[in-house]
PDB file of C-alpha atoms in Angstrom:
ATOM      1  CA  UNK H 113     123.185  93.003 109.825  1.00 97.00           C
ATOM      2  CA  UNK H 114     126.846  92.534 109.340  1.00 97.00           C
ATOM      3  CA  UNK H 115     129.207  93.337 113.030  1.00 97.00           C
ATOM      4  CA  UNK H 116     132.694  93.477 112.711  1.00 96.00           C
ATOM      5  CA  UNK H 117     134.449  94.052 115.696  1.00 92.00           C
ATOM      6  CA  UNK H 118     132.782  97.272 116.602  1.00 92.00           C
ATOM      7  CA  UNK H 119     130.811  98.350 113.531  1.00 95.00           C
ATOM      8  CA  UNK H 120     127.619  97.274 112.251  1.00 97.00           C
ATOM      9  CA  UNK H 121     126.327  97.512 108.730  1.00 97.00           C
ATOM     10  CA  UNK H 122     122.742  97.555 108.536  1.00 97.00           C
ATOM     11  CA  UNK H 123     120.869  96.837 105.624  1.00 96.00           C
ATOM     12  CA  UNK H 124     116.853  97.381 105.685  1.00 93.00           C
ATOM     13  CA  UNK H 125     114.958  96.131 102.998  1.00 93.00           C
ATOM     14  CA  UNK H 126     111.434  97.408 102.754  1.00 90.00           C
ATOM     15  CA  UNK H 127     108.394  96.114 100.413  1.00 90.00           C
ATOM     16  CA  UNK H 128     106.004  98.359  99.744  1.00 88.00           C
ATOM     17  CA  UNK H 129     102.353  97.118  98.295  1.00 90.00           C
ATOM     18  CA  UNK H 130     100.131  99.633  96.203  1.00 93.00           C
ATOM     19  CA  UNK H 131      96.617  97.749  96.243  1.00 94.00           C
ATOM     20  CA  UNK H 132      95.109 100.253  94.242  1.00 95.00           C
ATOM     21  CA  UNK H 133      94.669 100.137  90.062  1.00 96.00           C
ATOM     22  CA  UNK H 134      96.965 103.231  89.214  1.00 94.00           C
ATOM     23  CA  UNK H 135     100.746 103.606  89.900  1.00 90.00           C
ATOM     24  CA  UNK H 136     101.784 105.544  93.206  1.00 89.00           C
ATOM     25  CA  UNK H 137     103.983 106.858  95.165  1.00 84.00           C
ATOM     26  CA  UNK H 138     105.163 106.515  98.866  1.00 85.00           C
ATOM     27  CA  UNK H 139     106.427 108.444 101.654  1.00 82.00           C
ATOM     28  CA  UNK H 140     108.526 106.536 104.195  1.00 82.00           C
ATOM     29  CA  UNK H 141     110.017 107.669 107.487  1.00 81.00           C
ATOM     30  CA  UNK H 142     112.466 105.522 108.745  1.00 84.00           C
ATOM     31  CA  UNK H 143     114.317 105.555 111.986  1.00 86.00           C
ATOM     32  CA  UNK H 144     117.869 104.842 112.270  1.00 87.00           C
ATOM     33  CA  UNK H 145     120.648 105.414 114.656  1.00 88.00           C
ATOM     34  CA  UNK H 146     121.473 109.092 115.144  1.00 82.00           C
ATOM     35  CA  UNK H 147     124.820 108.344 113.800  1.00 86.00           C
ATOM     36  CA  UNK H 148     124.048 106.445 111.262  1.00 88.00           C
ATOM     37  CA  UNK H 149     126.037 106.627 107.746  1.00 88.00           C
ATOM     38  CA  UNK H 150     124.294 105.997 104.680  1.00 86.00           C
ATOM     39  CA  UNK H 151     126.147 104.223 102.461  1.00 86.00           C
ATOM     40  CA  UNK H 152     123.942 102.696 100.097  1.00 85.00           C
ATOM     41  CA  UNK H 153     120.139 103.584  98.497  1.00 83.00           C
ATOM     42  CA  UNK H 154     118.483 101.541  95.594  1.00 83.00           C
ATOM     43  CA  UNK H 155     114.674 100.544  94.684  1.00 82.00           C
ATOM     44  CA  UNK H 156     114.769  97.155  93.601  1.00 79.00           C
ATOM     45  CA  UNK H 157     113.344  97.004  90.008  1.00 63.00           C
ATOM     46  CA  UNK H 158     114.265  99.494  88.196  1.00 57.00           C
ATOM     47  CA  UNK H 159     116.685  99.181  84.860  1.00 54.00           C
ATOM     48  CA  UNK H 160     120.158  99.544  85.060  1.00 50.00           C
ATOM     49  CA  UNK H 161     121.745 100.849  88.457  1.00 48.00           C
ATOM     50  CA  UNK H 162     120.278 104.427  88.860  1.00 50.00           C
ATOM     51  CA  UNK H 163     123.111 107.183  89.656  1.00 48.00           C
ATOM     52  CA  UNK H 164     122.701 107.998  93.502  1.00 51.00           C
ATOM     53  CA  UNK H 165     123.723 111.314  94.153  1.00 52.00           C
ATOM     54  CA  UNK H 166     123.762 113.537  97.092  1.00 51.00           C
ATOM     55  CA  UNK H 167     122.817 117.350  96.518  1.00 55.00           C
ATOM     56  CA  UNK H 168     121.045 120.135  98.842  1.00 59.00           C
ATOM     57  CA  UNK H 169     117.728 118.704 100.213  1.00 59.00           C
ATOM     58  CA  UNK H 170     115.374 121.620  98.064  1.00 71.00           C
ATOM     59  CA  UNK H 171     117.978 120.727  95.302  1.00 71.00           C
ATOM     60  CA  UNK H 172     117.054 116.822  95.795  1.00 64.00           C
ATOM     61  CA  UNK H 173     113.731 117.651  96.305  1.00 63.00           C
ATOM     62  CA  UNK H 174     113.098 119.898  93.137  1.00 73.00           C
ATOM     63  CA  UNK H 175     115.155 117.442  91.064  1.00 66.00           C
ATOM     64  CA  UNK H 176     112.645 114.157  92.310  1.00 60.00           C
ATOM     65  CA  UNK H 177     109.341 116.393  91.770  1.00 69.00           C
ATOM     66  CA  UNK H 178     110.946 117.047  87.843  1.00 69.00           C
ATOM     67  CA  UNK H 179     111.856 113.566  87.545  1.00 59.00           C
ATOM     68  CA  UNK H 180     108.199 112.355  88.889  1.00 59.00           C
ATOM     69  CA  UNK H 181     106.307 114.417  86.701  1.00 61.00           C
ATOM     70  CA  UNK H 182     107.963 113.075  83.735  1.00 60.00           C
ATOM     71  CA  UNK H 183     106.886 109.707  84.688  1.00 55.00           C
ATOM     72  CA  UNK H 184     110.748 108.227  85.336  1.00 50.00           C
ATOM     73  CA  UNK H 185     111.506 105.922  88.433  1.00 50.00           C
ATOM     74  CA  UNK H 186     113.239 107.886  91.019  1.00 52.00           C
ATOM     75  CA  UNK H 187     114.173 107.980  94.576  1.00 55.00           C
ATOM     76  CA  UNK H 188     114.818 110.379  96.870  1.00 54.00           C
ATOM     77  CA  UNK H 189     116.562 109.831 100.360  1.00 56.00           C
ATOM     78  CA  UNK H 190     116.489 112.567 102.778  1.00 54.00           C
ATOM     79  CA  UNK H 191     117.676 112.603 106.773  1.00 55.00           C
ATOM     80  CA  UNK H 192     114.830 114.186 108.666  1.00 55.00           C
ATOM     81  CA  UNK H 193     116.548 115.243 111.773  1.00 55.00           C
ATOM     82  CA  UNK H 194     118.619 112.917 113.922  1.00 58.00           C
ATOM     83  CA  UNK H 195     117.857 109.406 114.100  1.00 74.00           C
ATOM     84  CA  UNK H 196     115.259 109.546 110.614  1.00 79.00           C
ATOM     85  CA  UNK H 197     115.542 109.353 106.987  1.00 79.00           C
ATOM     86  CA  UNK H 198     112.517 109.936 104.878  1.00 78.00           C
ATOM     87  CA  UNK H 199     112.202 108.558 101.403  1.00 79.00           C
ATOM     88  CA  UNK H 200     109.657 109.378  98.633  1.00 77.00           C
ATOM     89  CA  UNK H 201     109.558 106.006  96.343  1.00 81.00           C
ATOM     90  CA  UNK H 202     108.329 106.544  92.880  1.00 77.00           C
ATOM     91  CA  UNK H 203     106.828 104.152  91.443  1.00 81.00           C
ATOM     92  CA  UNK H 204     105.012 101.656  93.610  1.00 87.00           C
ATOM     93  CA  UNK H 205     103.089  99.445  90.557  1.00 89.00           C
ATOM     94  CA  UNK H 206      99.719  99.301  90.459  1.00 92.00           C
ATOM     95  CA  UNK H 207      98.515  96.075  92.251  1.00 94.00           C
ATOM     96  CA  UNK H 208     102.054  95.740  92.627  1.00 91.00           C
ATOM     97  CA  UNK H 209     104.940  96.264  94.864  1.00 90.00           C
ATOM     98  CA  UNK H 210     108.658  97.726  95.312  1.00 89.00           C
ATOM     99  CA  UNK H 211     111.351  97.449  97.391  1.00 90.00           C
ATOM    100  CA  UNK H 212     113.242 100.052  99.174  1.00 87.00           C
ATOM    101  CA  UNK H 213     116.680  98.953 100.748  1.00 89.00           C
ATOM    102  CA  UNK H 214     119.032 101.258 102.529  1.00 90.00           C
ATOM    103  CA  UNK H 215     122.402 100.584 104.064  1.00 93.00           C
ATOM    104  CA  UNK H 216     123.601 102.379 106.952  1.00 93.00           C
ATOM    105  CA  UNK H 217     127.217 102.089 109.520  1.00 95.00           C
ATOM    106  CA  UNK H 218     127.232 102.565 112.667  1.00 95.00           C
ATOM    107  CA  UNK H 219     129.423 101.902 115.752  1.00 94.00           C
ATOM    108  CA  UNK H 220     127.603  99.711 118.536  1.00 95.00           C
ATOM    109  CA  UNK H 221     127.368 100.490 121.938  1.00 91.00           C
ATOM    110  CA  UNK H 222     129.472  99.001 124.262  1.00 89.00           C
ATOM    111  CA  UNK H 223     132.456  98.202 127.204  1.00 89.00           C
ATOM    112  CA  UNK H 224     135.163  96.088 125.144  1.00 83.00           C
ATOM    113  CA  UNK H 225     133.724  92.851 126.233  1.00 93.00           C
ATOM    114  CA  UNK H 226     129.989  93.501 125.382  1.00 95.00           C
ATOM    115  CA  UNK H 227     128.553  94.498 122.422  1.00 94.00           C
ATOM    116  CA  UNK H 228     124.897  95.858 122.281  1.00 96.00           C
ATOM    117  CA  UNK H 229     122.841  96.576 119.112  1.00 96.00           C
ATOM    118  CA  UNK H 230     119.596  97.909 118.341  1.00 94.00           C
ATOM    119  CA  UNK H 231     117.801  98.351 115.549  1.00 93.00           C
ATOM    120  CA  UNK H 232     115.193 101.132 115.760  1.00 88.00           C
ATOM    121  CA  UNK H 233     112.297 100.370 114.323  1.00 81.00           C
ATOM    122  CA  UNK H 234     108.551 101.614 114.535  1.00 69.00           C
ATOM    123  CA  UNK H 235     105.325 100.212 114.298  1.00 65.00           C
ATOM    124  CA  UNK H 236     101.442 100.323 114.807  1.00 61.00           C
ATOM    125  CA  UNK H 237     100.330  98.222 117.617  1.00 60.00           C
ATOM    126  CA  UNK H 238      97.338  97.423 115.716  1.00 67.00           C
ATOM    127  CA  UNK H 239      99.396  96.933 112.451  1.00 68.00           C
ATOM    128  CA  UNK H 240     102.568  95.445 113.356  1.00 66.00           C
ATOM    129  CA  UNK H 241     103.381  93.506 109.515  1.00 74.00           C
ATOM    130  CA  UNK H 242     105.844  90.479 110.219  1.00 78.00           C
ATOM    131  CA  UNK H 243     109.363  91.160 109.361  1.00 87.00           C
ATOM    132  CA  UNK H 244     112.745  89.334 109.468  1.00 92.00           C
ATOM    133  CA  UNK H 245     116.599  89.716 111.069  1.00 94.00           C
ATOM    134  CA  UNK H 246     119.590  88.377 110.417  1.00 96.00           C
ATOM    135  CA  UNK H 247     122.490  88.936 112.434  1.00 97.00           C
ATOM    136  CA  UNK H 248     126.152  88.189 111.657  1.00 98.00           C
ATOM    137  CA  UNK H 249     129.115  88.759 114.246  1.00 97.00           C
ATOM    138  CA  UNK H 250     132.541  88.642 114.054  1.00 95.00           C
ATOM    139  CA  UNK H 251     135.946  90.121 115.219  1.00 92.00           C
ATOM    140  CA  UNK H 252     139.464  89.342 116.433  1.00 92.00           C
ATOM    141  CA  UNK H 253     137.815  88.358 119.563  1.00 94.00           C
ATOM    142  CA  UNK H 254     135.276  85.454 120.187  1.00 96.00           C
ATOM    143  CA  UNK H 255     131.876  85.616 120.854  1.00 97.00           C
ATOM    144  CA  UNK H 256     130.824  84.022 124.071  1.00 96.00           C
ATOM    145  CA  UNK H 257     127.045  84.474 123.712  1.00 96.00           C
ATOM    146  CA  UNK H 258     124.759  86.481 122.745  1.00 97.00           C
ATOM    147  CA  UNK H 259     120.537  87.235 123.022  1.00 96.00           C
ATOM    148  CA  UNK H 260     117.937  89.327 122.224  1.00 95.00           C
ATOM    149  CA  UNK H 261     116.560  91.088 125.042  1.00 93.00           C
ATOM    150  CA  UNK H 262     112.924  92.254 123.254  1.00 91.00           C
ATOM    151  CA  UNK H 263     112.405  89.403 120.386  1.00 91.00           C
ATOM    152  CA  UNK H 264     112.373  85.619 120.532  1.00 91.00           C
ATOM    153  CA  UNK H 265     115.866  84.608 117.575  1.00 93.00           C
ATOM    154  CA  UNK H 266     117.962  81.500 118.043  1.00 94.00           C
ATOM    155  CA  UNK H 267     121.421  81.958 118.107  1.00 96.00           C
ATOM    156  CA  UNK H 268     124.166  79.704 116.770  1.00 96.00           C
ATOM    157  CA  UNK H 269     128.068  80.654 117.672  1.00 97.00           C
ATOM    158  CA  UNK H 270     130.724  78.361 115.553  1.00 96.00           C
ATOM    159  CA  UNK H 271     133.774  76.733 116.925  1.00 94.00           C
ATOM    160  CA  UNK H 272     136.133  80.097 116.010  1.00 94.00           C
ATOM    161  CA  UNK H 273     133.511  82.663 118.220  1.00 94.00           C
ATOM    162  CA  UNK H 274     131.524  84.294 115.295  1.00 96.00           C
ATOM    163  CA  UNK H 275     127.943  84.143 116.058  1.00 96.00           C
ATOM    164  CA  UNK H 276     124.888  83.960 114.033  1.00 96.00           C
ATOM    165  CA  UNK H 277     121.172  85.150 115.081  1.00 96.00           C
ATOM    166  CA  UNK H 278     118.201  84.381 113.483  1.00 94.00           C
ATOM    167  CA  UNK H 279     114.974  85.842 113.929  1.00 90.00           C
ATOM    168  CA  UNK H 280     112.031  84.670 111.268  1.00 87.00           C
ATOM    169  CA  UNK H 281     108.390  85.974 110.792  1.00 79.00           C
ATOM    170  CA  UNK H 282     109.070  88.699 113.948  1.00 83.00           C
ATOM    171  CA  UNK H 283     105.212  90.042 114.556  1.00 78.00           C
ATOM    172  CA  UNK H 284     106.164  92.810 117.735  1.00 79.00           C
ATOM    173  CA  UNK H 285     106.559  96.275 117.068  1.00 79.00           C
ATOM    174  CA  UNK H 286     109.623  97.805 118.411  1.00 82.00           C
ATOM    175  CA  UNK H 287     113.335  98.313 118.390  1.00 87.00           C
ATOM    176  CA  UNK H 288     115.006  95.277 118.070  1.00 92.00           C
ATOM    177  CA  UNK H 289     117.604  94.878 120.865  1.00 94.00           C
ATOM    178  CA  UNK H 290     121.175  92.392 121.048  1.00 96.00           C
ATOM    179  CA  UNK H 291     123.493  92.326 123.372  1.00 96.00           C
ATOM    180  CA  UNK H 292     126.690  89.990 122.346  1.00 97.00           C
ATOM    181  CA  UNK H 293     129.355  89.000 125.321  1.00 97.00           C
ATOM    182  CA  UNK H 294     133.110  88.326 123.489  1.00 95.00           C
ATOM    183  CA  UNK H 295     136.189  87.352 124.647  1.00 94.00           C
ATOM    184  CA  UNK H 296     137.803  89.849 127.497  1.00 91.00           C
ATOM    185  CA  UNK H 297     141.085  91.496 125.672  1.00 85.00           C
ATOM    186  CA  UNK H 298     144.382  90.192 126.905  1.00 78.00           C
TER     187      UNK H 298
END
């Protein structure tokens, strides 16, 4: 996660494991803020840099089922109603795994001296895999201090106010929330 001032660029990256012995495909539903824009889709893997386009979802749709049955690595990226993209990610190896990273904008919530982030995320309580955040903030004012209000990340700010949050080998489910105090305006 990348904060400038008051935008945040989000990028998720998402392994996906197939333990079974033939190639498959996956269906993911991912949350993201409601007004969230996409601005970048790729499955890590695959030869060359595939075109990304965007088209009419049952034009999308029809065009990934045609490119699936021929056996070719697509993608498809659709929003599922505010606040969720789904993805279908063909192919997942067998035995094997692929990764699915999407990059999203936002503005962050805030007063002018706070900034507050969240990154929505879902999870089985019973299955909650470990996962990673990294958190970079600057602007043209300095950062004061900052802290996660729902996971345990250690925060470094530098001697010109950007700040730096680090959060390794997260296990809880749940949105991920940040609130960031900066500088008061003149």
């Amino acid at each position: 996660v990348i904060i400038e001032g008051d935008v945040a660029r989000t990028t998720l990256a998402i392994t996906l494991f197939n333990p079974s012995s033939r190639m498959a495909r996956c269906e993911l539903a991912v949350p993201v803020p409601g007004e969230a824009a996409i601005s970048a889709f790729s499955l890590d893997g695959l030869e060359g840099d595939p075109p990304a386009r965007l088209l009419p979802r049952d034009e999308a749709r029809e065009a990934f089922e045609a490119i699936v049955r021929k056996m070719i690595d697509p993608g498809l990226l659709e929003f599922a109603g505010y606040g969720l993209i789904t993805s279908s990610v063909f192919p997942v190896p067998a035995n094997g795994e692929q990764t699915f990273r999407v990059t999203y904008e936002h503005i962050v919530e805030g007063d002018g001296t706070s900034i507050v982030y969240e990154l929505p995320r879902s999870a089985s309580l019973d299955n909650a895999p470990d996962w990673d955040i990294d958190i970079a903030i600057s602007g043209d004012r300095p950062i004061l201090s900052a802290f996660s209000t729902t996971h345990d990340a250690s925060v470094e700010i530098d001697d010109a106010g950007s700040a730096t949050i680090d959060g390794k080998a997260l296990d809880r489910p749940g949105a991920f929330r940040l609130v960031a105090m900066r500088e008061p305006a003149d």
